[in-house]
Coordinates of C-alpha atoms and ligand atoms in Angstrom, one line a residue:
M1 CA 0.1 0.1 -0.2
S2 CA 2.9 2.6 0.5
S3 CA 2.5 6.3 0.0
V4 CA -0.2 5.3 -2.1
I5 CA -3.7 6.3 -0.5
S6 CA -5.3 3.6 -2.3
D7 CA -9.2 4.8 -1.6
Q8 CA -8.0 7.5 -3.8
R9 CA -6.8 6.0 -6.3
V10 CA -8.6 5.4 -9.9
L11 CA -8.1 2.8 -12.5
S12 CA -9.8 2.0 -15.8
G13 CA -9.1 1.2 -19.7
M14 CA -10.5 1.3 -22.5
R15 CA -10.1 -0.9 -25.4
P16 CA -9.4 0.1 -28.8
T17 CA -11.3 -1.3 -31.4
G18 CA -13.1 1.4 -32.9
S19 CA -14.4 4.9 -32.9
L20 CA -16.0 6.2 -29.8
H21 CA -20.0 7.2 -30.3
L22 CA -22.4 8.4 -27.5
G23 CA -23.0 5.3 -26.0
H24 CA -19.4 5.4 -24.5
Y25 CA -19.7 9.0 -24.1
H26 CA -23.0 8.9 -21.7
G27 CA -22.1 5.9 -20.4
V28 CA -18.0 6.1 -19.7
L29 CA -16.6 9.4 -20.8
K30 CA -18.8 11.4 -18.4
N31 CA -17.9 9.6 -15.4
W32 CA -14.3 9.7 -15.9
V33 CA -14.5 13.4 -16.9
E34 CA -16.6 13.8 -13.2
L35 CA -14.0 11.2 -11.2
Q36 CA -11.2 13.3 -12.4
H37 CA -12.3 16.3 -9.9
E38 CA -12.1 14.1 -6.9
F39 CA -9.4 11.0 -7.2
E40 CA -5.9 11.0 -9.1
C41 CA -7.1 8.8 -11.8
F42 CA -4.7 6.4 -14.3
F43 CA -7.0 6.0 -17.8
F44 CA -5.4 3.7 -20.3
V45 CA -5.7 2.5 -23.6
A46 CA -6.3 -1.4 -23.6
D47 CA -4.2 -2.6 -26.6
W48 CA -2.9 -5.8 -25.3
H49 CA -6.9 -6.5 -24.1
A50 CA -7.7 -6.0 -27.5
L51 CA -5.3 -7.9 -29.1
T52 CA -6.2 -10.7 -27.0
T53 CA -9.8 -10.6 -29.7
H54 CA -8.1 -8.8 -32.9
Y55 CA -4.6 -11.3 -32.6
E56 CA -5.5 -12.2 -36.4
D57 CA -6.2 -8.8 -37.7
P58 CA -4.7 -6.3 -35.1
R59 CA -5.2 -3.5 -37.6
V60 CA -8.1 -2.0 -36.4
I61 CA -5.9 -1.8 -32.8
E62 CA -3.4 0.4 -34.5
E63 CA -6.4 2.7 -36.2
S64 CA -8.4 3.5 -33.1
V65 CA -5.5 4.1 -30.7
W66 CA -4.9 8.0 -31.6
D67 CA -8.8 8.4 -32.4
M68 CA -9.7 7.4 -29.2
V69 CA -7.3 9.1 -27.3
I70 CA -8.5 12.3 -28.8
D71 CA -12.3 11.4 -28.3
W72 CA -11.3 11.0 -24.8
L73 CA -10.0 14.5 -24.6
A74 CA -12.4 15.9 -26.8
A75 CA -15.0 14.3 -23.9
G76 CA -13.5 16.8 -21.6
V77 CA -10.7 14.6 -19.7
N78 CA -8.2 16.3 -18.9
P79 CA -4.5 15.5 -19.4
G80 CA -3.5 17.9 -16.8
A81 CA -4.9 16.4 -14.3
V82 CA -5.2 12.7 -14.9
T83 CA -2.8 9.7 -16.2
L84 CA -3.1 8.9 -19.6
F85 CA -1.3 5.9 -21.1
I86 CA -1.1 3.2 -23.4
Q87 CA -0.7 -0.6 -21.7
S88 CA 2.1 -1.8 -24.1
R89 CA 4.4 1.3 -23.4
V90 CA 4.3 -0.1 -19.6
P91 CA 5.8 -2.9 -20.5
E92 CA 5.9 -3.7 -16.6
H93 CA 2.1 -4.7 -17.0
A94 CA 3.6 -7.9 -18.3
E95 CA 5.4 -8.5 -15.6
L96 CA 3.3 -8.1 -13.5
H97 CA 0.9 -10.2 -15.1
L98 CA 3.9 -13.1 -15.4
L99 CA 4.2 -12.7 -11.7
L100 CA 0.8 -13.2 -10.9
S101 CA -0.1 -16.0 -13.7
M102 CA 2.8 -18.3 -11.0
M103 CA 0.3 -18.1 -8.0
T104 CA -3.3 -17.9 -9.6
P105 CA -5.3 -21.4 -9.5
L106 CA -6.0 -22.2 -13.3
G107 CA -10.1 -22.7 -12.1
W108 CA -10.0 -19.1 -11.5
L109 CA -9.6 -18.1 -15.0
E110 CA -11.6 -21.1 -16.4
R111 CA -14.6 -20.0 -13.6
V112 CA -14.8 -16.2 -15.0
P113 CA -18.2 -15.7 -16.4
S114 CA -16.9 -13.7 -19.6
Y115 CA -14.6 -16.3 -20.4
K116 CA -17.1 -18.8 -21.9
D117 CA -19.6 -16.4 -22.5
Q118 CA -17.6 -14.6 -25.1
Q119 CA -16.2 -17.6 -26.9
E120 CA -19.6 -18.3 -27.2
Q121 CA -20.8 -14.7 -28.5
L122 CA -17.8 -14.6 -31.1
K123 CA -17.6 -17.8 -32.6
E124 CA -16.5 -16.9 -35.8
K125 CA -13.1 -16.1 -34.0
D126 CA -10.7 -18.8 -32.3
L127 CA -10.9 -17.8 -28.7
A128 CA -8.9 -21.1 -27.1
T129 CA -6.2 -19.6 -26.7
Y130 CA -3.7 -18.9 -23.7
G131 CA -3.7 -15.1 -24.0
F132 CA -7.7 -14.6 -24.0
L133 CA -7.9 -17.2 -20.9
G134 CA -5.6 -14.9 -19.0
Y135 CA -6.7 -11.9 -20.0
P136 CA -8.7 -10.9 -16.7
L137 CA -5.2 -11.9 -15.2
L138 CA -3.9 -8.8 -17.4
Q139 CA -6.8 -6.9 -16.1
S140 CA -5.5 -7.6 -12.4
A141 CA -2.1 -7.0 -12.7
D142 CA -3.5 -3.3 -14.4
I143 CA -5.3 -2.6 -11.4
L144 CA -2.7 -3.9 -9.2
M145 CA 0.4 -2.0 -10.3
Y146 CA -1.3 1.2 -9.5
R147 CA -2.7 0.0 -6.6
A148 CA -5.8 1.5 -7.4
G149 CA -8.7 1.3 -4.5
R150 CA -11.1 1.8 -7.4
V151 CA -12.2 0.9 -10.5
P152 CA -14.9 2.1 -12.9
V153 CA -16.2 -0.7 -15.0
G154 CA -19.7 -1.8 -16.5
A155 CA -21.4 -5.2 -14.9
D156 CA -19.7 -7.3 -17.2
Q157 CA -16.5 -6.9 -15.4
V158 CA -17.5 -6.7 -12.0
A159 CA -16.3 -10.4 -11.6
H160 CA -12.5 -9.4 -13.0
V161 CA -12.1 -7.1 -10.2
E162 CA -13.7 -9.9 -7.9
L163 CA -11.2 -11.9 -9.7
T164 CA -8.8 -9.1 -8.3
R165 CA -9.5 -9.0 -5.1
E166 CA -9.0 -12.8 -4.0
V167 CA -5.6 -12.7 -6.5
A168 CA -4.7 -10.1 -4.1
R169 CA -5.7 -11.5 -0.6
R170 CA -3.6 -14.6 -2.1
F171 CA -0.6 -12.5 -3.1
N172 CA -0.3 -10.6 0.4
H173 CA -1.3 -14.0 2.6
M174 CA 1.6 -15.5 0.4
Y175 CA 4.2 -13.2 0.0
G176 CA 2.9 -10.6 3.2
K177 CA 4.4 -13.3 5.9
E178 CA 8.0 -12.7 7.3
P179 CA 9.7 -14.3 9.9
G180 CA 10.1 -11.4 13.0
F181 CA 6.7 -9.5 11.9
E182 CA 5.7 -8.7 14.9
Q183 CA 9.3 -6.8 16.2
L184 CA 9.0 -5.5 12.2
V185 CA 6.3 -3.8 13.5
D186 CA 7.2 -2.4 16.3
Q187 CA 10.3 -0.9 15.0
A188 CA 8.1 0.3 12.2
I189 CA 5.9 2.0 14.9
G190 CA 8.7 3.2 16.6
K191 CA 10.1 5.6 13.2
M192 CA 6.5 7.2 12.9
G193 CA 7.1 9.6 16.2
K194 CA 6.1 9.2 19.4
K195 CA 2.6 10.9 18.3
N196 CA 1.9 9.3 15.9
A197 CA 3.2 6.1 17.5
K198 CA 0.4 6.8 20.4
L199 CA -2.1 8.0 18.2
Y200 CA -1.5 4.4 15.6
R201 CA -1.9 2.1 18.7
N202 CA -5.0 3.8 20.0
L203 CA -6.5 3.6 16.8
L204 CA -5.8 -0.2 16.7
R205 CA -7.2 -0.6 19.9
K206 CA -10.2 1.5 19.1
F207 CA -10.7 -0.7 15.9
Q208 CA -10.0 -4.1 17.7
E209 CA -11.8 -3.5 20.6
Q210 CA -15.2 -1.6 19.5
G211 CA -14.5 -2.8 15.7
D212 CA -15.2 1.2 15.1
D213 CA -14.5 1.1 11.3
E214 CA -13.8 4.8 11.2
A215 CA -10.3 4.1 13.5
L216 CA -9.4 1.7 10.6
Q217 CA -9.6 4.5 8.0
T218 CA -8.1 6.8 10.0
A219 CA -4.9 4.5 10.7
H220 CA -4.7 3.3 7.3
A221 CA -4.7 7.6 6.2
L222 CA -2.3 8.0 9.0
V223 CA 0.3 5.6 7.7
S224 CA -0.3 6.5 4.7
A225 CA 0.8 9.7 5.4
Q226 CA 4.0 9.2 7.1
Q227 CA 6.6 10.7 5.4
N228 CA 10.0 9.7 6.8
I229 CA 9.1 5.9 6.5
A230 CA 10.5 3.3 3.7
L231 CA 8.2 1.5 1.7
V232 CA 7.8 -1.4 3.4
D233 CA 7.9 -0.5 6.5
K234 CA 4.4 1.1 5.6
D235 CA 3.6 -1.9 4.1
R236 CA 4.1 -3.6 7.3
L237 CA 1.8 -1.3 9.7
H238 CA -0.8 -1.5 6.5
G239 CA -1.0 -5.3 7.3
F240 CA -0.7 -4.9 10.8
I241 CA -4.4 -2.8 10.7
E242 CA -5.7 -5.8 8.9
G243 CA -4.8 -8.6 11.4
S244 CA -2.4 -9.5 8.1
G245 CA 1.1 -9.8 6.9
K246 CA 2.2 -6.9 5.2
V247 CA -0.4 -5.7 2.6
I248 CA 1.7 -5.4 -0.8
L249 CA -1.5 -5.0 -3.1
P250 CA -4.0 -4.0 -1.7
E251 CA -7.8 -4.9 -2.8
P252 CA -9.5 -2.6 -4.9
Q253 CA -13.6 -2.0 -5.4
A254 CA -15.6 -2.1 -8.4
L255 CA -17.0 1.3 -9.0
L256 CA -20.1 -0.1 -11.4
T257 CA -20.8 2.1 -13.9
A258 CA -24.5 2.9 -14.3
A259 CA -26.0 1.1 -16.8
S260 CA -26.2 4.0 -20.0
K261 CA -29.3 5.0 -20.3
M262 CA -28.3 5.9 -24.0
P263 CA -30.1 3.7 -26.4
G264 CA -28.8 3.5 -30.1
L265 CA -31.0 4.9 -32.8
D266 CA -32.9 2.1 -32.9
G267 CA -33.9 1.3 -29.3
R268 CA -31.2 -1.2 -29.0
K269 CA -28.2 -0.9 -27.0
M270 CA -25.9 1.4 -29.1
S271 CA -23.0 -0.6 -31.1
K272 CA -21.2 -0.4 -33.6
S273 CA -22.6 -3.7 -35.2
Y274 CA -25.7 -2.5 -35.0
F275 CA -25.2 0.5 -37.4
N276 CA -27.2 2.2 -34.9
T277 CA -24.5 4.8 -33.3
I278 CA -24.1 8.7 -33.6
K279 CA -20.2 8.4 -33.2
M280 CA -18.6 11.7 -31.3
R281 CA -17.0 13.1 -33.5
E282 CA -20.0 13.2 -36.2
A283 CA -20.6 15.3 -38.8
P284 CA -23.5 17.9 -38.2
D285 CA -25.3 17.0 -41.0
D286 CA -25.3 13.1 -40.2
V287 CA -26.1 14.1 -36.9
N288 CA -29.4 16.1 -38.0
S289 CA -30.5 13.1 -41.2
K290 CA -29.5 10.0 -38.5
I291 CA -31.9 11.6 -36.8
R292 CA -34.7 12.9 -38.5
T293 CA -34.9 9.0 -40.1
M294 CA -34.7 7.4 -36.8
P295 CA -37.8 4.7 -36.4
T296 CA -41.0 6.2 -34.0
D297 CA -43.9 4.8 -32.8
P298 CA -45.2 2.5 -35.8
A299 CA -48.7 3.5 -35.1
R300 CA -48.3 6.7 -36.4
A301 CA -48.0 5.9 -39.7
R302 CA -49.6 9.3 -40.5
R303 CA -49.5 12.8 -39.4
T304 CA -53.0 12.3 -37.5
D305 CA -52.4 9.1 -35.9
P306 CA -51.6 9.6 -32.0
G307 CA -49.1 7.7 -30.7
D308 CA -47.5 6.4 -27.6
P309 CA -43.6 7.6 -26.1
E310 CA -43.2 4.4 -24.8
K311 CA -43.4 2.7 -28.0
C312 CA -40.6 5.1 -29.6
P313 CA -36.6 5.3 -29.6
V314 CA -36.9 9.0 -29.9
W315 CA -38.1 9.3 -26.4
Q316 CA -35.6 7.5 -24.7
W317 CA -33.2 9.7 -26.6
H318 CA -35.4 12.7 -25.0
L319 CA -35.0 11.2 -21.8
V320 CA -31.1 12.0 -21.7
Y321 CA -31.4 15.4 -23.4
T322 CA -34.2 17.5 -22.9
D323 CA -35.9 18.6 -19.9
A324 CA -39.8 18.1 -18.3
G325 CA -40.9 20.9 -20.1
V326 CA -40.2 19.3 -23.2
H327 CA -41.2 15.7 -22.0
D328 CA -44.7 17.1 -20.8
W329 CA -45.2 19.4 -24.5
I330 CA -44.5 15.8 -25.7
Q331 CA -46.6 13.1 -23.8
E332 CA -49.4 15.6 -24.5
G333 CA -49.0 15.8 -28.2
C334 CA -47.8 12.4 -29.2
K335 CA -50.8 11.0 -27.7
S336 CA -52.8 13.6 -29.6
A337 CA -51.5 13.9 -32.9
G338 CA -50.9 17.4 -31.6
I339 CA -47.6 17.2 -32.9
G340 CA -45.7 15.3 -36.0
C341 CA -43.0 13.3 -35.3
V342 CA -40.7 15.7 -37.2
D343 CA -41.8 18.3 -34.6
C344 CA -41.0 16.3 -31.8
K345 CA -37.5 15.9 -33.1
K346 CA -36.6 19.1 -33.4
P347 CA -35.9 20.0 -30.0
L348 CA -33.9 16.7 -29.7
I349 CA -31.5 17.5 -32.5
E350 CA -30.6 20.7 -31.5
A351 CA -30.1 19.4 -28.0
V352 CA -27.4 16.6 -29.3
Q353 CA -25.9 18.9 -31.8
A354 CA -25.3 21.3 -29.0
E355 CA -24.0 18.6 -26.8
L356 CA -21.6 17.6 -29.5
E357 CA -20.5 20.9 -30.8
P358 CA -17.9 21.5 -28.2
I359 CA -16.9 18.1 -28.5
R360 CA -16.1 18.5 -32.3
Q361 CA -14.5 22.2 -31.0
R362 CA -11.7 20.2 -28.8
A363 CA -11.1 17.4 -31.0
S364 CA -10.7 19.4 -33.9
Q365 CA -7.5 21.2 -32.0
Y366 CA -6.2 17.8 -31.3
I367 CA -6.1 16.6 -34.7
A368 CA -4.4 19.6 -35.9
D369 CA -2.1 19.2 -33.5
P370 CA -0.8 15.5 -33.1
D371 CA 2.1 16.2 -31.6
L372 CA 0.2 17.4 -28.4
V373 CA -1.5 14.1 -28.9
K374 CA 1.8 12.2 -28.6
S375 CA 3.2 14.3 -26.1
I376 CA 0.5 14.0 -23.3
I377 CA 0.8 10.3 -24.1
A378 CA 4.3 10.5 -23.7
D379 CA 4.1 11.9 -20.4
G380 CA 1.4 9.9 -19.4
N381 CA 3.9 6.7 -19.6
E382 CA 6.2 7.8 -18.3
K383 CA 4.3 8.2 -15.2
A384 CA 2.8 5.4 -15.5
R385 CA 6.0 3.2 -15.5
D386 CA 7.7 5.5 -12.9
A387 CA 4.1 4.3 -10.2
A388 CA 4.7 0.7 -11.7
R389 CA 8.1 0.8 -11.0
Q390 CA 7.7 1.4 -7.5
T391 CA 5.4 -1.7 -7.6
L392 CA 7.1 -4.4 -9.0
E393 CA 10.6 -3.5 -6.6
E394 CA 8.2 -4.7 -3.9
V395 CA 6.9 -7.4 -5.7
R396 CA 9.9 -9.0 -6.8
E397 CA 10.9 -8.4 -3.2
S398 CA 8.5 -9.8 -1.4
M399 CA 8.8 -13.3 -4.3
G400 CA 12.5 -13.9 -3.3
L401 CA 13.7 -11.7 -6.7
A402 CA 15.7 -9.3 -5.6
Y403 CA 18.8 -11.0 -5.6
R404 CA 21.7 -9.2 -7.4
Ligands
LIG1 N1 -10.8 -5.2 -19.9 C1 -11.6 -4.2 -20.0 C2 -12.9 -4.2 -21.3 O1 -12.8 -4.9 -22.0 C3 -10.7 -3.0 -20.6 C4 -9.7 -3.4 -18.9 C5 -8.4 -4.0 -19.4 C6 -9.8 -2.2 -17.8 N2 -8.0 -3.0 -17.9 C7 -8.7 -2.4 -17.1 C8 -10.9 -1.7 -17.2 C9 -8.3 -2.1 -15.9 C10 -10.9 -1.5 -15.9 C11 -9.3 -1.7 -15.3 O2 -13.5 -3.2 -21.5
SF4_2 FE1 -41.9 9.4 -30.9 FE2 -42.6 12.4 -30.3 FE3 -43.4 10.7 -32.6 FE4 -44.0 10.4 -30.1 S1 -44.0 12.4 -31.6 S2 -44.4 8.7 -31.4 S3 -42.8 10.2 -29.7 S4 -41.1 10.6 -32.5

């Protein structure tokens, strides 16, 4: 756990497999933009993850990497506040994945639900590979590498965070034990200084005697805030609070991203394979024509036929984009045939355009300056590597690989 307050760290990744659309924007990116104000965020391009399913035709990956980063920036992800990087440019992820693979029971990976599900769903691809089986563990390495306590993911990824917790627990149990632990803890407490040492022991007692969870959190924070103690000693002090050995890899929590309320143009889930998307950088004319041709309640074949918003994807979009006044106007006008579908779509088109305009503008600045995008990522890669190296050093040491 070292100097990182793991609870304050967020990590998430996205696969570069095509351009991003409004589903990504509403489902993921708006959430990232909010998190960046509150936490120390690491967001990365999961190009190795994409290779696990696109290894036969990796071209789409290389075509999508930079555009995806531009889409993130265009959405308002602030490169001054968060660390943006590319997974394969931080090769430490591969080493941690390898080391974790030594102690991860095969059954844990075979039991991850996405393993069989995806093999079923993507029948056209041969996913009976070593890499595909191991990819949830690669994800564990991504998370544990940064000791991230919070991992924003969709429901389909929660099992991967759960696996990560189990791997971390097993790792700490196996490698966090050391001879003379209690004595080493005593020495570490001594290094905190009299006042903090006393505070630490009091908080610990409070937690042990009264199960006071706040005392536990405060004790962790106290340890994290120490300036003059070595990382290993901090790990011992964190572990001692938990009643375990050293906490080398803290267990993360999934931050479940609410399912996107943003359906596709046809009312099904927005997905490029359904051809029902509006891209984040869709040209204004195409936005107009795509919304104008959206299907509506089939009962409204003629302008004079009344309809029901509940049976209409346009209404679902209004729920995302327009306010209660517009909603009342639609409910009334649709059911009484007082308004036509063309009228109904007008404020929607305006709202979508108003949302996309600043996104397009920000994107165009970055498109015009590819060097800027590359330097943002180069900086992020370096920052990520610094953090990654610290973790790996401790991992190697605790696994007995520190000989020179
Ligand atoms: N596996 C995720 C996906 O397919 C992407 C991902 C990779 C990720 N590593 C991660 C997400 C770590 C969160 C944390 O969407
Ligand atoms: Fe859909 Fe609006 Fe037409 Fe009603 S009026 S069917 S809600 S587009």
